Amino acid sequence: MEKFLVELIYSSGFLSVFLLLGFFLRAKIKIFGQLFLPASVIGGFVLLILGPNGLNFLKIPDEWMKIYALLPGILLVPVVASVPLGLNLNSGLKSSKNVLPFAFIMLAVAMMQFAIGFSTQFIFNHYDFYETFGWELGIGFVGGHGTAGLLGSMLKQANLPYWELAQGVGVTMATFGLIGGILLGMVLINIASRKKYTQILNQPADIPNDIKIGYTKDIEAQPSFGRQTTLSASLDSLAFHLAIILGVCAGAYFILNFIKEHSIPILNQISIWAYAIVIMFGVWGFMVKFKLDFLVDDKIKSRIAGTLTEFAVIAAIASLPIKTIIAYLNPILFMVIIGFITTTLVLVFMCKFLLNEYWFEHMIAGFGACTGVFLTGILLLRICDPNFKSPVMANYSLSYTILSVVYFVFLQLILSTILTKSLFWGFMLCVFSFAAFLILALVFAKFKIRN
């Protein structure tokens, strides 16, 4: 046990070196800054290229590579568990008529991406696909690199031998989505500004250099980490938040182990993160009920989740099984191309006709979220609305929170359907869900407009 812990720290420290290297390269190499590539993605690909799965220049022990493959799925459990902590939807839902329609539009896009991905198996039927191939389009585009690690964890927990390959395909899709989403997003912004679709932007503005390089030297301009909700004389605020999150994860593991030991049907097939997120809803509800919610700061919670995600992403990329993924290159490229086309068309059409104000600003933020990560949406929105004068940023944040919660629920539902029924029924579930979310977006948009 002691040896394993030493290896874990040693291998994590090695990852940290490449995380810092990625930060340095982002600051010094212009193209990385212009593409807004996170340091974890840059450092991960450097390690991948130099490591055993690439040029094999770095002789990394097999034990470390196994840790890197497993780490994303483990670290994403507390990340997902933290989502309900500090959640406050009531005020936002009451103050904006676009939050729910916008959330349902993005959920519809996610379900559409899942359906397109699964359809790849029917189109390229001469390939020897594994059972859940294609799911990675929605996992990578809407979920991002971190969720690709969660995919691996879900499949591993279900005792599916191809979990590492699926995780690698998910990371590949996330990389295509992140880079392509930013490039295509910039094209859409340029077109929209010329056609006067943007209500604030006349000509595409230059993004501040600090955002491109990843840091600011002006101490006064550096954003606050968060409120110190507890006094360090008793318990550090960061430790307090982390204790809640890890405590919930421990409770989830305890419940799942109990269920598996007693072979309780159906419940023993549910992923660990699903139990964690349900328990966290209960814990947060308890804190709100007894007026303890002042102890939680959303910024601190987000920083904890962000830290864990950075290490999950760099580990997932570093352990990418390149040679195996190349065998699926044609279906992957098909999914990427069709995914970008359909995502763009659905978002433009639905946002233009259902969101009655700042429709393009909403659309470009949603486009960033549905092809990259939450931050991608913010970056694209900031070009259209540099000072966030519109209500879009607030709407986007709330809508994305709803998207995250519902999205994770559907991940488990889709996997269960495929494993217990068939790929066809998993595909049909995504198609019906796509239609249902579009209808919900239409209903709530029209209802809010009348009121």
PDB file of C-alpha atoms in Angstrom, residues 251-395:
ATOM      1  CA  GLY A 251     -21.051   7.995   1.166  1.00  0.00           C
ATOM      2  CA  ALA A 252     -21.741   7.162  -2.485  1.00  0.00           C
ATOM      3  CA  TYR A 253     -19.012   4.507  -2.549  1.00  0.00           C
ATOM      4  CA  PHE A 254     -20.343   3.016   0.703  1.00  0.00           C
ATOM      5  CA  ILE A 255     -23.887   2.772  -0.672  1.00  0.00           C
ATOM      6  CA  LEU A 256     -22.759   1.308  -3.995  1.00  0.00           C
ATOM      7  CA  ASN A 257     -20.533  -1.279  -2.272  1.00  0.00           C
ATOM      8  CA  PHE A 258     -23.438  -2.262  -0.008  1.00  0.00           C
ATOM      9  CA  ILE A 259     -25.726  -2.652  -3.043  1.00  0.00           C
ATOM     10  CA  LYS A 260     -23.177  -4.787  -4.880  1.00  0.00           C
ATOM     11  CA  GLU A 261     -22.467  -6.976  -1.862  1.00  0.00           C
ATOM     12  CA  HIS A 262     -26.185  -7.746  -1.593  1.00  0.00           C
ATOM     13  CA  SER A 263     -26.617  -8.019  -5.393  1.00  0.00           C
ATOM     14  CA  ILE A 264     -29.567  -5.636  -5.537  1.00  0.00           C
ATOM     15  CA  PRO A 265     -30.758  -5.683  -9.185  1.00  0.00           C
ATOM     16  CA  ILE A 266     -30.869  -2.493 -11.294  1.00  0.00           C
ATOM     17  CA  LEU A 267     -29.333  -0.407  -8.493  1.00  0.00           C
ATOM     18  CA  ASN A 268     -26.046  -2.291  -8.817  1.00  0.00           C
ATOM     19  CA  GLN A 269     -25.791  -1.134 -12.447  1.00  0.00           C
ATOM     20  CA  ILE A 270     -25.960   2.583 -11.616  1.00  0.00           C
ATOM     21  CA  SER A 271     -22.637   4.454 -11.764  1.00  0.00           C
ATOM     22  CA  ILE A 272     -20.961   5.801  -8.650  1.00  0.00           C
ATOM     23  CA  TRP A 273     -21.249   9.445  -9.707  1.00  0.00           C
ATOM     24  CA  ALA A 274     -25.045   9.116  -9.964  1.00  0.00           C
ATOM     25  CA  TYR A 275     -25.239   8.159  -6.283  1.00  0.00           C
ATOM     26  CA  ALA A 276     -22.837  10.980  -5.430  1.00  0.00           C
ATOM     27  CA  ILE A 277     -24.909  13.638  -7.163  1.00  0.00           C
ATOM     28  CA  VAL A 278     -28.148  12.403  -5.522  1.00  0.00           C
ATOM     29  CA  ILE A 279     -26.551  12.446  -2.067  1.00  0.00           C
ATOM     30  CA  MET A 280     -25.187  15.943  -2.687  1.00  0.00           C
ATOM     31  CA  PHE A 281     -28.672  17.171  -3.558  1.00  0.00           C
ATOM     32  CA  GLY A 282     -29.772  15.835  -0.177  1.00  0.00           C
ATOM     33  CA  VAL A 283     -26.843  17.415   1.676  1.00  0.00           C
ATOM     34  CA  TRP A 284     -27.342  20.784  -0.015  1.00  0.00           C
ATOM     35  CA  GLY A 285     -31.085  20.638   0.604  1.00  0.00           C
ATOM     36  CA  PHE A 286     -30.386  19.980   4.287  1.00  0.00           C
ATOM     37  CA  MET A 287     -28.010  22.955   4.480  1.00  0.00           C
ATOM     38  CA  VAL A 288     -30.530  25.271   2.831  1.00  0.00           C
ATOM     39  CA  LYS A 289     -33.345  23.999   5.054  1.00  0.00           C
ATOM     40  CA  PHE A 290     -31.391  24.744   8.239  1.00  0.00           C
ATOM     41  CA  LYS A 291     -29.977  28.026   6.883  1.00  0.00           C
ATOM     42  CA  LEU A 292     -26.403  26.779   6.627  1.00  0.00           C
ATOM     43  CA  ASP A 293     -26.051  27.716   2.977  1.00  0.00           C
ATOM     44  CA  PHE A 294     -23.988  30.800   3.903  1.00  0.00           C
ATOM     45  CA  LEU A 295     -21.099  28.375   4.531  1.00  0.00           C
ATOM     46  CA  VAL A 296     -20.854  27.487   0.837  1.00  0.00           C
ATOM     47  CA  ASP A 297     -19.262  29.696  -1.787  1.00  0.00           C
ATOM     48  CA  ASP A 298     -19.785  28.735  -5.412  1.00  0.00           C
ATOM     49  CA  LYS A 299     -16.415  30.164  -6.486  1.00  0.00           C
ATOM     50  CA  ILE A 300     -14.477  27.971  -4.053  1.00  0.00           C
ATOM     51  CA  LYS A 301     -16.482  24.913  -5.092  1.00  0.00           C
ATOM     52  CA  SER A 302     -15.785  25.688  -8.731  1.00  0.00           C
ATOM     53  CA  ARG A 303     -12.056  26.051  -8.051  1.00  0.00           C
ATOM     54  CA  ILE A 304     -11.962  22.613  -6.434  1.00  0.00           C
ATOM     55  CA  ALA A 305     -13.832  21.080  -9.378  1.00  0.00           C
ATOM     56  CA  GLY A 306     -11.592  22.962 -11.799  1.00  0.00           C
ATOM     57  CA  THR A 307      -8.407  21.703 -10.140  1.00  0.00           C
ATOM     58  CA  LEU A 308      -9.544  18.087 -10.247  1.00  0.00           C
ATOM     59  CA  THR A 309     -10.667  18.489 -13.861  1.00  0.00           C
ATOM     60  CA  GLU A 310      -7.249  19.840 -14.938  1.00  0.00           C
ATOM     61  CA  PHE A 311      -5.511  16.706 -13.657  1.00  0.00           C
ATOM     62  CA  ALA A 312      -8.253  14.466 -15.085  1.00  0.00           C
ATOM     63  CA  VAL A 313      -7.842  16.029 -18.535  1.00  0.00           C
ATOM     64  CA  ILE A 314      -4.046  15.829 -18.709  1.00  0.00           C
ATOM     65  CA  ALA A 315      -4.113  12.213 -17.480  1.00  0.00           C
ATOM     66  CA  ALA A 316      -6.793  11.245 -20.019  1.00  0.00           C
ATOM     67  CA  ILE A 317      -4.849  12.756 -22.921  1.00  0.00           C
ATOM     68  CA  ALA A 318      -1.499  11.319 -21.783  1.00  0.00           C
ATOM     69  CA  SER A 319      -2.986   7.788 -21.766  1.00  0.00           C
ATOM     70  CA  LEU A 320      -4.720   8.129 -25.155  1.00  0.00           C
ATOM     71  CA  PRO A 321      -4.402   4.817 -27.117  1.00  0.00           C
ATOM     72  CA  ILE A 322      -3.442   6.441 -30.419  1.00  0.00           C
ATOM     73  CA  LYS A 323      -2.828   3.316 -32.507  1.00  0.00           C
ATOM     74  CA  THR A 324      -6.193   1.770 -31.686  1.00  0.00           C
ATOM     75  CA  ILE A 325      -8.094   5.011 -32.276  1.00  0.00           C
ATOM     76  CA  ILE A 326      -6.568   5.399 -35.765  1.00  0.00           C
ATOM     77  CA  ALA A 327      -8.438   2.226 -36.755  1.00  0.00           C
ATOM     78  CA  TYR A 328     -11.700   4.190 -36.276  1.00  0.00           C
ATOM     79  CA  LEU A 329     -10.473   7.365 -37.993  1.00  0.00           C
ATOM     80  CA  ASN A 330     -13.090   7.464 -40.792  1.00  0.00           C
ATOM     81  CA  PRO A 331     -16.129   7.070 -38.497  1.00  0.00           C
ATOM     82  CA  ILE A 332     -14.613   9.617 -36.106  1.00  0.00           C
ATOM     83  CA  LEU A 333     -14.142  12.198 -38.873  1.00  0.00           C
ATOM     84  CA  PHE A 334     -17.691  11.525 -40.072  1.00  0.00           C
ATOM     85  CA  MET A 335     -19.060  12.189 -36.591  1.00  0.00           C
ATOM     86  CA  VAL A 336     -17.007  15.369 -36.224  1.00  0.00           C
ATOM     87  CA  ILE A 337     -18.135  16.859 -39.548  1.00  0.00           C
ATOM     88  CA  ILE A 338     -21.814  15.957 -39.197  1.00  0.00           C
ATOM     89  CA  GLY A 339     -21.705  16.954 -35.537  1.00  0.00           C
ATOM     90  CA  PHE A 340     -20.470  20.463 -36.301  1.00  0.00           C
ATOM     91  CA  ILE A 341     -22.954  20.985 -39.149  1.00  0.00           C
ATOM     92  CA  THR A 342     -26.046  19.821 -37.263  1.00  0.00           C
ATOM     93  CA  THR A 343     -25.056  21.511 -33.996  1.00  0.00           C
ATOM     94  CA  THR A 344     -24.650  24.838 -35.790  1.00  0.00           C
ATOM     95  CA  LEU A 345     -27.927  24.553 -37.709  1.00  0.00           C
ATOM     96  CA  VAL A 346     -30.044  23.527 -34.716  1.00  0.00           C
ATOM     97  CA  LEU A 347     -28.616  26.211 -32.433  1.00  0.00           C
ATOM     98  CA  VAL A 348     -28.985  28.991 -35.015  1.00  0.00           C
ATOM     99  CA  PHE A 349     -32.535  28.012 -35.973  1.00  0.00           C
ATOM    100  CA  MET A 350     -33.844  27.386 -32.450  1.00  0.00           C
ATOM    101  CA  CYS A 351     -32.189  30.385 -30.789  1.00  0.00           C
ATOM    102  CA  LYS A 352     -33.255  32.748 -33.562  1.00  0.00           C
ATOM    103  CA  PHE A 353     -36.919  31.790 -33.358  1.00  0.00           C
ATOM    104  CA  LEU A 354     -37.344  30.987 -29.670  1.00  0.00           C
ATOM    105  CA  LEU A 355     -35.155  33.465 -27.793  1.00  0.00           C
ATOM    106  CA  ASN A 356     -36.709  36.882 -28.157  1.00  0.00           C
ATOM    107  CA  GLU A 357     -33.660  38.963 -27.194  1.00  0.00           C
ATOM    108  CA  TYR A 358     -29.951  38.707 -27.947  1.00  0.00           C
ATOM    109  CA  TRP A 359     -30.566  35.521 -29.882  1.00  0.00           C
ATOM    110  CA  PHE A 360     -27.140  35.396 -31.518  1.00  0.00           C
ATOM    111  CA  GLU A 361     -25.311  36.069 -28.262  1.00  0.00           C
ATOM    112  CA  HIS A 362     -27.217  33.182 -26.670  1.00  0.00           C
ATOM    113  CA  MET A 363     -26.504  31.007 -29.681  1.00  0.00           C
ATOM    114  CA  ILE A 364     -22.744  31.595 -29.708  1.00  0.00           C
ATOM    115  CA  ALA A 365     -22.447  30.919 -25.982  1.00  0.00           C
ATOM    116  CA  GLY A 366     -24.438  27.716 -26.426  1.00  0.00           C
ATOM    117  CA  PHE A 367     -22.314  26.792 -29.432  1.00  0.00           C
ATOM    118  CA  GLY A 368     -19.190  27.065 -27.306  1.00  0.00           C
ATOM    119  CA  ALA A 369     -20.708  24.867 -24.612  1.00  0.00           C
ATOM    120  CA  CYS A 370     -21.989  22.282 -27.106  1.00  0.00           C
ATOM    121  CA  THR A 371     -18.654  21.883 -28.888  1.00  0.00           C
ATOM    122  CA  GLY A 372     -16.130  22.613 -26.152  1.00  0.00           C
ATOM    123  CA  VAL A 373     -16.565  23.482 -22.500  1.00  0.00           C
ATOM    124  CA  PHE A 374     -18.341  26.105 -20.410  1.00  0.00           C
ATOM    125  CA  LEU A 375     -15.354  28.445 -20.704  1.00  0.00           C
ATOM    126  CA  THR A 376     -15.433  28.203 -24.522  1.00  0.00           C
ATOM    127  CA  GLY A 377     -18.936  29.634 -24.463  1.00  0.00           C
ATOM    128  CA  ILE A 378     -17.788  32.492 -22.233  1.00  0.00           C
ATOM    129  CA  LEU A 379     -14.848  33.286 -24.517  1.00  0.00           C
ATOM    130  CA  LEU A 380     -17.043  33.407 -27.639  1.00  0.00           C
ATOM    131  CA  LEU A 381     -19.697  35.440 -25.832  1.00  0.00           C
ATOM    132  CA  ARG A 382     -17.092  37.913 -24.625  1.00  0.00           C
ATOM    133  CA  ILE A 383     -16.154  38.729 -28.223  1.00  0.00           C
ATOM    134  CA  CYS A 384     -19.782  39.671 -28.923  1.00  0.00           C
ATOM    135  CA  ASP A 385     -20.387  41.259 -25.531  1.00  0.00           C
ATOM    136  CA  PRO A 386     -16.972  42.387 -24.176  1.00  0.00           C
ATOM    137  CA  ASN A 387     -18.283  43.908 -20.942  1.00  0.00           C
ATOM    138  CA  PHE A 388     -21.202  41.486 -20.454  1.00  0.00           C
ATOM    139  CA  LYS A 389     -23.754  44.299 -20.709  1.00  0.00           C
ATOM    140  CA  SER A 390     -26.466  41.912 -21.881  1.00  0.00           C
ATOM    141  CA  PRO A 391     -28.273  39.377 -19.636  1.00  0.00           C
ATOM    142  CA  VAL A 392     -26.840  36.523 -21.727  1.00  0.00           C
ATOM    143  CA  MET A 393     -23.976  35.677 -19.354  1.00  0.00           C
ATOM    144  CA  ALA A 394     -26.363  35.173 -16.430  1.00  0.00           C
ATOM    145  CA  ASN A 395     -28.790  33.184 -18.586  1.00  0.00           C
TER     146      ASN A 395
END
